[in-house]
């Protein structure tokens, strides 16, 4: 590229979703987000990723917030900036496959409530699990970005990535994302991959990575030079470690070059000042574990994404087995190989991680097997790139006959039944979707919400007969 030809890199800001998901277990509240939106809206971001992923579950389960309400408030605040969410294909934001009618309705409601760009991925890169969501996003006039879960292994050649990218373009996606959730993509590999994809497909390419292995900023630099259109960054107080490279640093890196996004560093500094006390608070309370802030080049050996690292730490802590941390990290790639070498991203990362924990803690491999491991080995999540280890599969699922079709083909429409089950709690159309994804957690939340709304005056309530004045 000539030095006069401008091609500003577009930047997706992750501080309201992936950054706090990776560093503080998705605990940032809507109340903490709202005061800074006006300033963030002036930056000139390509988009702000603020919803989806684990935010939905965490809002209901831990923060006692309605995720739909959060989205509507964010939409009201961001007047000039596109809002983006992360969507797990046929898993939506949950951990199981859902019927097509639920997927279609969730996409419809996400866009109706304010989402512009839906990043859709499948934990196994089984593109059969992406089709329904992509079609639904196109139907609703949303932007369907399909993310390839990047990983390493014998099967993941340049030809594999080119082939799958072409299929995604043919499926009707509007852009392509390389989703490097574990920070495995090194700078020169990124240059090679982006160059190959640019020659294969004619659509914008977004690169998403994590700083876990310490190379992410350099990876972005080489990717952008190779033609990558969009990069995902996080405001510095919630950057680095298992999160993304810092927004201010990447903007400064490209200053005065053809890739300059022309961000105002003074404005970015004000935004960083806002988030810094939230970081300090998280460190003081122990919500942010210093373990996830360092660089771990062993990530390239273990291929463990950031969110999964913090999960493993807390699982072992609960069991009082923290000293087994490195043993578990070494067991992860072995379990992954047994399970057909899937990329490690939600939910496959949780499945492989939990199984690795059980294998180490119980002292015998596959003595205890989770129901999710059984589902994966039975084909209920779709097809892995490589076959399962047949002995491990036999030990875990016995004579169960694995399925080979698209898993959702076996699921009857679910919405009518779900509507009926939760009718008494319904206050908005979207409630049925919260219930569909997390039945128990949603019911707890609905009850909490009801209690908040109907603060009963104990002096006029007939407590014995549960008769409260309307």
XYZ file of C-alpha atoms in Angstrom:
470
model
C 0.000 0.000 0.000
C 1.319 3.457 -0.876
C 1.805 5.838 2.045
C -0.753 8.246 0.607
C -3.543 5.709 0.186
C -5.688 5.817 3.320
C -7.266 2.685 4.757
C -8.145 3.498 8.395
C -8.489 0.402 10.551
C -11.922 0.082 12.140
C -12.061 -0.606 15.848
C -14.606 -2.592 17.833
C -14.534 -1.697 21.542
C -14.987 -4.667 23.893
C -14.891 -3.012 27.348
C -18.638 -3.490 27.876
C -18.589 -7.211 27.055
C -15.543 -9.369 26.407
C -13.058 -7.307 28.419
C -14.966 -7.599 31.693
C -16.021 -11.139 30.833
C -12.353 -12.103 30.503
C -11.029 -10.216 33.535
C -13.807 -9.932 36.126
C -16.174 -12.805 35.294
C -18.704 -10.534 33.510
C -19.624 -8.612 36.676
C -19.824 -5.057 35.308
C -23.327 -3.755 35.948
C -25.502 -1.653 33.662
C -25.334 1.127 36.242
C -21.545 1.155 35.922
C -21.788 1.368 32.116
C -24.358 4.101 31.594
C -22.466 7.215 32.819
C -19.652 6.808 30.256
C -21.742 5.998 27.175
C -22.034 9.586 25.959
C -18.240 9.907 25.788
C -17.770 6.467 24.224
C -20.323 7.415 21.578
C -18.035 10.258 20.382
C -14.929 8.124 19.781
C -15.816 6.915 16.284
C -15.762 3.188 16.970
C -16.830 0.826 14.208
C -18.977 -0.823 16.889
C -19.191 -1.398 20.630
C -19.521 -5.023 21.674
C -21.800 -4.800 24.689
C -24.088 -7.823 24.800
C -24.250 -11.573 24.317
C -21.533 -14.011 25.335
C -21.777 -14.540 29.094
C -23.360 -11.131 29.840
C -26.870 -12.548 29.548
C -26.366 -15.367 32.048
C -24.334 -13.202 34.462
C -26.942 -10.403 34.414
C -29.733 -12.759 35.459
C -27.748 -15.022 37.748
C -25.385 -12.723 39.634
C -26.438 -9.127 39.043
C -30.225 -9.617 39.237
C -30.609 -7.479 36.113
C -32.756 -7.977 33.039
C -30.316 -8.316 30.117
C -32.971 -7.023 27.697
C -33.385 -3.904 29.793
C -29.599 -3.406 29.686
C -29.645 -3.620 25.906
C -32.458 -1.086 25.604
C -30.650 1.357 27.905
C -27.419 0.991 25.955
C -29.298 1.510 22.696
C -30.838 4.722 24.063
C -27.391 6.001 25.032
C -25.411 5.139 21.899
C -26.830 7.521 19.279
C -24.020 7.206 16.691
C -22.389 3.851 17.340
C -23.341 0.382 16.167
C -23.982 -2.145 18.931
C -22.634 -5.647 18.601
C -23.292 -8.940 20.346
C -21.735 -12.407 20.464
C -24.084 -15.278 19.582
C -23.186 -18.984 19.888
C -24.944 -20.289 16.786
C -27.509 -22.944 17.609
C -26.553 -22.602 21.316
C -27.643 -18.915 21.242
C -26.184 -17.743 24.594
C -26.767 -20.998 26.459
C -24.947 -24.302 26.588
C -27.322 -26.586 24.648
C -28.703 -26.571 21.147
C -32.104 -24.950 20.756
C -34.810 -25.443 18.156
C -34.755 -23.207 15.088
C -37.858 -21.300 16.227
C -36.061 -20.193 19.419
C -32.925 -19.171 17.485
C -34.979 -17.156 14.967
C -37.009 -15.429 17.695
C -33.867 -14.587 19.693
C -32.227 -12.978 16.653
C -35.418 -11.059 15.888
C -35.692 -9.725 19.443
C -31.974 -8.877 19.710
C -32.189 -6.701 16.610
C -35.544 -5.196 17.645
C -34.042 -4.176 20.999
C -31.024 -2.469 19.459
C -28.339 -4.852 18.188
C -26.836 -3.954 14.787
C -24.118 -6.584 14.335
C -24.483 -10.198 15.442
C -21.225 -12.128 15.608
C -22.207 -15.764 15.218
C -19.872 -18.675 15.914
C -19.986 -22.397 16.581
C -17.640 -24.007 19.074
C -16.810 -26.817 16.630
C -16.806 -24.651 13.460
C -19.641 -26.906 12.268
C -21.245 -24.495 9.830
C -24.535 -26.400 9.881
C -24.971 -24.863 13.334
C -24.662 -21.303 11.975
C -27.150 -21.332 9.102
C -30.367 -20.610 11.017
C -28.898 -17.622 12.872
C -27.348 -16.132 9.711
C -30.610 -16.440 7.761
C -32.547 -14.895 10.654
C -30.127 -11.949 10.930
C -30.382 -11.324 7.183
C -34.177 -11.502 7.359
C -34.221 -8.890 10.154
C -31.840 -6.645 8.161
C -29.122 -7.060 10.782
C -25.425 -7.519 9.989
C -24.464 -11.200 10.245
C -20.783 -11.582 11.036
C -19.630 -15.194 11.153
C -16.670 -15.961 13.397
C -14.270 -18.825 12.800
C -13.076 -20.227 16.115
C -9.322 -20.145 15.503
C -7.226 -22.951 16.853
C -4.104 -25.007 16.176
C -3.810 -28.702 15.327
C -3.091 -31.027 12.408
C -6.492 -30.480 10.834
C -6.375 -26.675 10.880
C -4.402 -25.937 7.724
C -4.559 -22.784 5.601
C -6.710 -24.734 3.140
C -9.133 -25.615 5.947
C -9.594 -21.922 6.820
C -9.946 -20.858 3.172
C -12.473 -23.587 2.475
C -14.654 -22.764 5.480
C -14.448 -19.004 4.771
C -15.767 -19.595 1.250
C -18.685 -21.631 2.630
C -19.484 -18.828 5.058
C -19.505 -16.255 2.267
C -21.848 -18.498 0.262
C -24.103 -18.799 3.312
C -24.817 -15.072 3.160
C -22.649 -13.663 5.943
C -21.868 -9.932 5.714
C -18.391 -10.129 7.261
C -15.937 -12.670 8.609
C -14.234 -12.698 11.999
C -11.144 -14.665 12.981
C -12.011 -15.417 16.614
C -8.754 -16.173 18.373
C -10.161 -16.681 21.857
C -6.979 -18.173 23.325
C -4.401 -15.778 21.846
C -2.850 -18.508 19.702
C -2.406 -16.473 16.524
C 1.160 -15.193 16.268
C 2.061 -12.116 14.163
C 3.429 -13.769 11.028
C 0.791 -16.514 11.090
C -1.806 -13.719 11.211
C -0.264 -12.043 8.165
C -0.360 -15.358 6.284
C -3.951 -16.147 7.342
C -5.388 -12.688 6.596
C -3.639 -12.596 3.207
C -5.063 -16.034 2.317
C -8.598 -15.106 3.435
C -8.483 -11.784 1.565
C -7.668 -13.716 -1.622
C -10.505 -16.174 -0.952
C -13.498 -14.043 0.079
C -14.769 -10.601 -0.772
C -16.003 -9.265 2.560
C -14.610 -7.343 5.536
C -12.354 -9.297 7.882
C -12.331 -8.653 11.623
C -9.655 -10.046 13.921
C -10.492 -10.777 17.556
C -7.753 -11.993 19.864
C -6.750 -12.058 23.535
C -3.503 -10.916 25.145
C -3.086 -14.162 27.105
C 0.100 -15.290 25.337
C 1.549 -11.759 25.072
C 1.661 -11.391 21.279
C -1.740 -9.860 20.512
C -0.733 -6.249 19.755
C 1.955 -7.420 17.317
C -0.531 -9.823 15.785
C -2.932 -6.926 15.141
C -0.163 -4.868 13.562
C 0.771 -7.572 11.042
C -2.891 -8.431 10.373
C -3.810 -4.813 9.607
C -0.796 -4.473 7.301
C -2.022 -7.619 5.521
C -5.455 -6.082 4.904
C -7.481 -6.871 8.036
C -10.334 -4.341 8.173
C -11.434 -4.389 11.835
C -9.700 -5.180 15.138
C -11.221 -5.677 18.602
C -9.644 -3.691 21.452
C -10.451 -2.805 25.068
C -9.992 0.423 27.031
C -6.683 0.149 28.911
C -8.013 -0.419 32.476
C -9.702 -3.591 31.184
C -7.111 -4.528 28.552
C -4.211 -7.017 28.409
C -3.977 -10.228 30.434
C -6.758 -12.484 29.237
C -8.544 -9.505 27.627
C -7.778 -7.629 24.374
C -4.960 -5.206 23.462
C -5.584 -1.644 24.650
C -7.644 0.676 22.458
C -5.423 3.722 23.116
C -2.236 1.779 22.323
C -3.528 0.420 19.010
C -4.883 3.840 17.985
C -1.478 5.378 18.730
C 0.343 2.569 16.918
C -1.370 3.478 13.641
C -1.182 7.273 14.088
C 0.206 9.000 11.006
C -0.017 5.828 8.899
C -2.595 4.947 6.219
C -4.330 2.824 8.906
C -4.827 5.711 11.370
C -8.336 5.491 12.916
C -7.989 9.192 13.938
C -9.133 8.717 17.523
C -8.819 11.588 19.990
C -6.374 10.438 22.690
C -7.691 13.066 25.150
C -11.196 11.637 24.837
C -9.844 8.091 25.239
C -7.934 9.226 28.350
C -11.159 10.545 29.893
C -12.878 7.225 29.192
C -9.934 5.302 30.686
C -10.101 7.524 33.787
C -13.717 6.493 34.209
C -12.973 2.743 34.085
C -9.801 2.832 36.232
C -11.580 2.933 39.637
C -13.730 -0.023 38.527
C -10.539 -1.968 37.881
C -9.063 -0.976 41.271
C -12.272 -2.012 42.991
C -12.222 -5.396 41.227
C -8.601 -5.977 42.266
C -9.274 -5.032 45.886
C -12.349 -7.236 46.153
C -10.534 -10.193 44.588
C -12.906 -10.226 41.626
C -9.931 -9.640 39.345
C -7.382 -12.372 39.940
C -3.792 -11.224 39.273
C -3.232 -14.656 37.673
C -5.234 -13.568 34.609
C -3.253 -10.324 34.185
C 0.148 -11.753 33.336
C 1.495 -13.204 30.118
C 1.405 -16.967 29.820
C 3.290 -18.182 26.748
C 2.288 -21.704 27.793
C -1.109 -20.776 26.368
C 0.414 -21.723 23.027
C 1.028 -25.210 24.420
C -2.222 -25.684 26.339
C -4.498 -23.622 24.061
C -6.627 -22.517 26.978
C -8.671 -19.332 26.384
C -8.712 -16.587 29.019
C -12.232 -17.134 30.330
C -11.480 -20.827 30.676
C -8.324 -20.138 32.711
C -10.278 -18.179 35.313
C -12.942 -20.925 35.350
C -10.339 -23.603 36.046
C -8.888 -21.525 38.878
C -12.303 -21.162 40.559
C -13.263 -24.842 40.027
C -10.047 -25.978 41.680
C -10.436 -23.408 44.470
C -13.909 -24.743 45.299
C -12.494 -28.255 45.520
C -9.517 -27.125 47.614
C -7.213 -28.469 44.893
C -5.521 -25.281 43.673
C -2.133 -27.018 43.721
C -3.348 -29.168 40.779
C -3.601 -26.101 38.461
C -0.634 -26.966 36.229
C -1.511 -30.661 36.143
C -4.965 -29.698 34.859
C -3.430 -27.378 32.242
C -1.365 -30.304 30.972
C -4.408 -32.572 30.890
C -6.453 -30.122 28.779
C -4.692 -30.813 25.416
C -4.936 -34.571 26.042
C -8.701 -34.396 26.618
C -9.042 -32.113 23.596
C -7.266 -34.687 21.391
C -9.533 -37.456 22.715
C -12.565 -35.271 21.909
C -11.712 -34.735 18.213
C -9.481 -31.650 18.589
C -12.257 -29.033 18.820
C -11.413 -25.340 19.174
C -11.650 -24.402 22.854
C -14.402 -21.829 23.149
C -17.740 -21.798 25.005
C -19.147 -24.399 25.481
C -16.432 -26.811 24.250
C -13.838 -25.087 26.478
C -15.993 -25.642 29.589
C -16.623 -29.263 28.594
C -12.952 -30.066 27.970
C -11.813 -28.012 30.988
C -14.221 -29.580 33.482
C -13.387 -33.053 32.183
C -9.666 -32.329 32.568
C -10.299 -31.211 36.175
C -12.219 -34.429 36.933
C -9.535 -36.597 35.285
C -6.828 -35.040 37.472
C -8.763 -34.732 40.740
C -10.280 -38.243 40.621
C -6.889 -39.786 39.867
C -8.174 -41.810 36.904
C -8.936 -40.544 33.405
C -12.678 -40.669 32.559
C -13.575 -42.381 35.834
C -16.089 -39.537 36.272
C -17.632 -38.166 33.079
C -19.858 -35.084 32.883
C -23.147 -35.236 31.011
C -21.785 -32.499 28.692
C -18.790 -34.682 27.779
C -21.230 -37.484 26.966
C -23.297 -35.123 24.805
C -20.225 -33.975 22.884
C -19.081 -37.569 22.307
C -22.617 -38.501 21.204
C -22.562 -35.854 18.446
C -25.124 -33.630 20.161
C -23.031 -30.497 19.567
C -22.227 -31.335 15.952
C -19.234 -32.656 14.098
C -15.613 -32.212 15.177
C -12.873 -31.763 12.579
C -11.220 -35.026 13.624
C -12.862 -38.214 14.879
C -13.130 -38.909 18.629
C -10.752 -41.370 20.269
C -12.855 -44.528 19.914
C -11.756 -46.073 23.235
C -12.519 -42.896 25.179
C -15.855 -42.571 23.382
C -16.751 -46.173 24.263
C -15.707 -45.701 27.912
C -17.809 -42.529 28.209
C -20.993 -43.304 26.250
C -21.040 -47.105 26.082
C -23.327 -48.388 23.321
C -25.146 -45.092 22.697
C -25.359 -44.572 18.942
C -23.871 -41.158 18.071
C -25.924 -38.833 15.859
C -24.500 -37.570 12.583
C -27.124 -35.063 11.377
C -27.310 -31.373 12.310
C -28.285 -31.682 15.997
C -31.114 -29.116 15.747
C -32.832 -31.264 13.096
C -33.836 -33.557 15.946
C -35.356 -30.770 18.065
C -39.077 -30.032 17.718
C -40.215 -26.384 17.862
C -39.909 -25.288 21.493
C -41.523 -21.834 21.752
C -45.195 -22.831 22.296
C -44.271 -25.173 25.163
C -41.916 -22.607 26.728
C -44.549 -19.864 26.505
C -47.001 -22.100 28.358
C -44.498 -23.054 31.090
C -43.576 -19.510 32.059
C -46.827 -17.655 31.259
C -47.490 -16.599 34.853
C -44.192 -14.674 35.043
C -44.291 -13.031 31.646
C -44.034 -9.241 31.648
C -42.500 -8.766 28.180
C -42.159 -10.937 25.051
C -38.434 -11.325 25.685
C -38.994 -13.124 29.007
C -39.722 -16.372 27.202
C -36.234 -16.230 25.663
C -34.565 -15.654 29.035
C -36.505 -18.671 30.293
C -35.625 -20.764 27.216
C -31.903 -20.295 27.793
C -31.691 -20.468 31.584
C -34.960 -21.879 32.983
C -33.980 -22.061 36.669
C -31.978 -18.855 36.728
C -34.692 -16.962 34.831
C -37.440 -18.151 37.194
C -35.359 -17.013 40.180
C -34.931 -13.655 38.482
C -38.642 -13.341 37.613
C -39.535 -14.008 41.254
C -36.975 -11.460 42.425
C -38.305 -8.918 39.917
C -41.863 -9.493 41.080
C -40.846 -9.060 44.720
C -39.087 -5.782 43.872
C -42.149 -4.507 42.047
C -44.707 -5.501 44.676
C -43.062 -4.431 47.909
C -45.967 -5.501 50.083
C -46.976 -3.407 53.085
C -46.717 -6.067 55.789
C -49.270 -4.216 57.955
C -52.107 -4.790 55.479
C -51.083 -8.235 54.256
C -52.807 -11.361 55.526
C -49.526 -13.307 55.736
C -51.088 -16.537 57.077
C -53.349 -16.948 54.057
C -50.805 -15.494 51.630
C -53.455 -12.920 50.710
C -51.776 -9.729 49.600
C -53.788 -6.647 48.648
C -53.601 -6.026 44.899
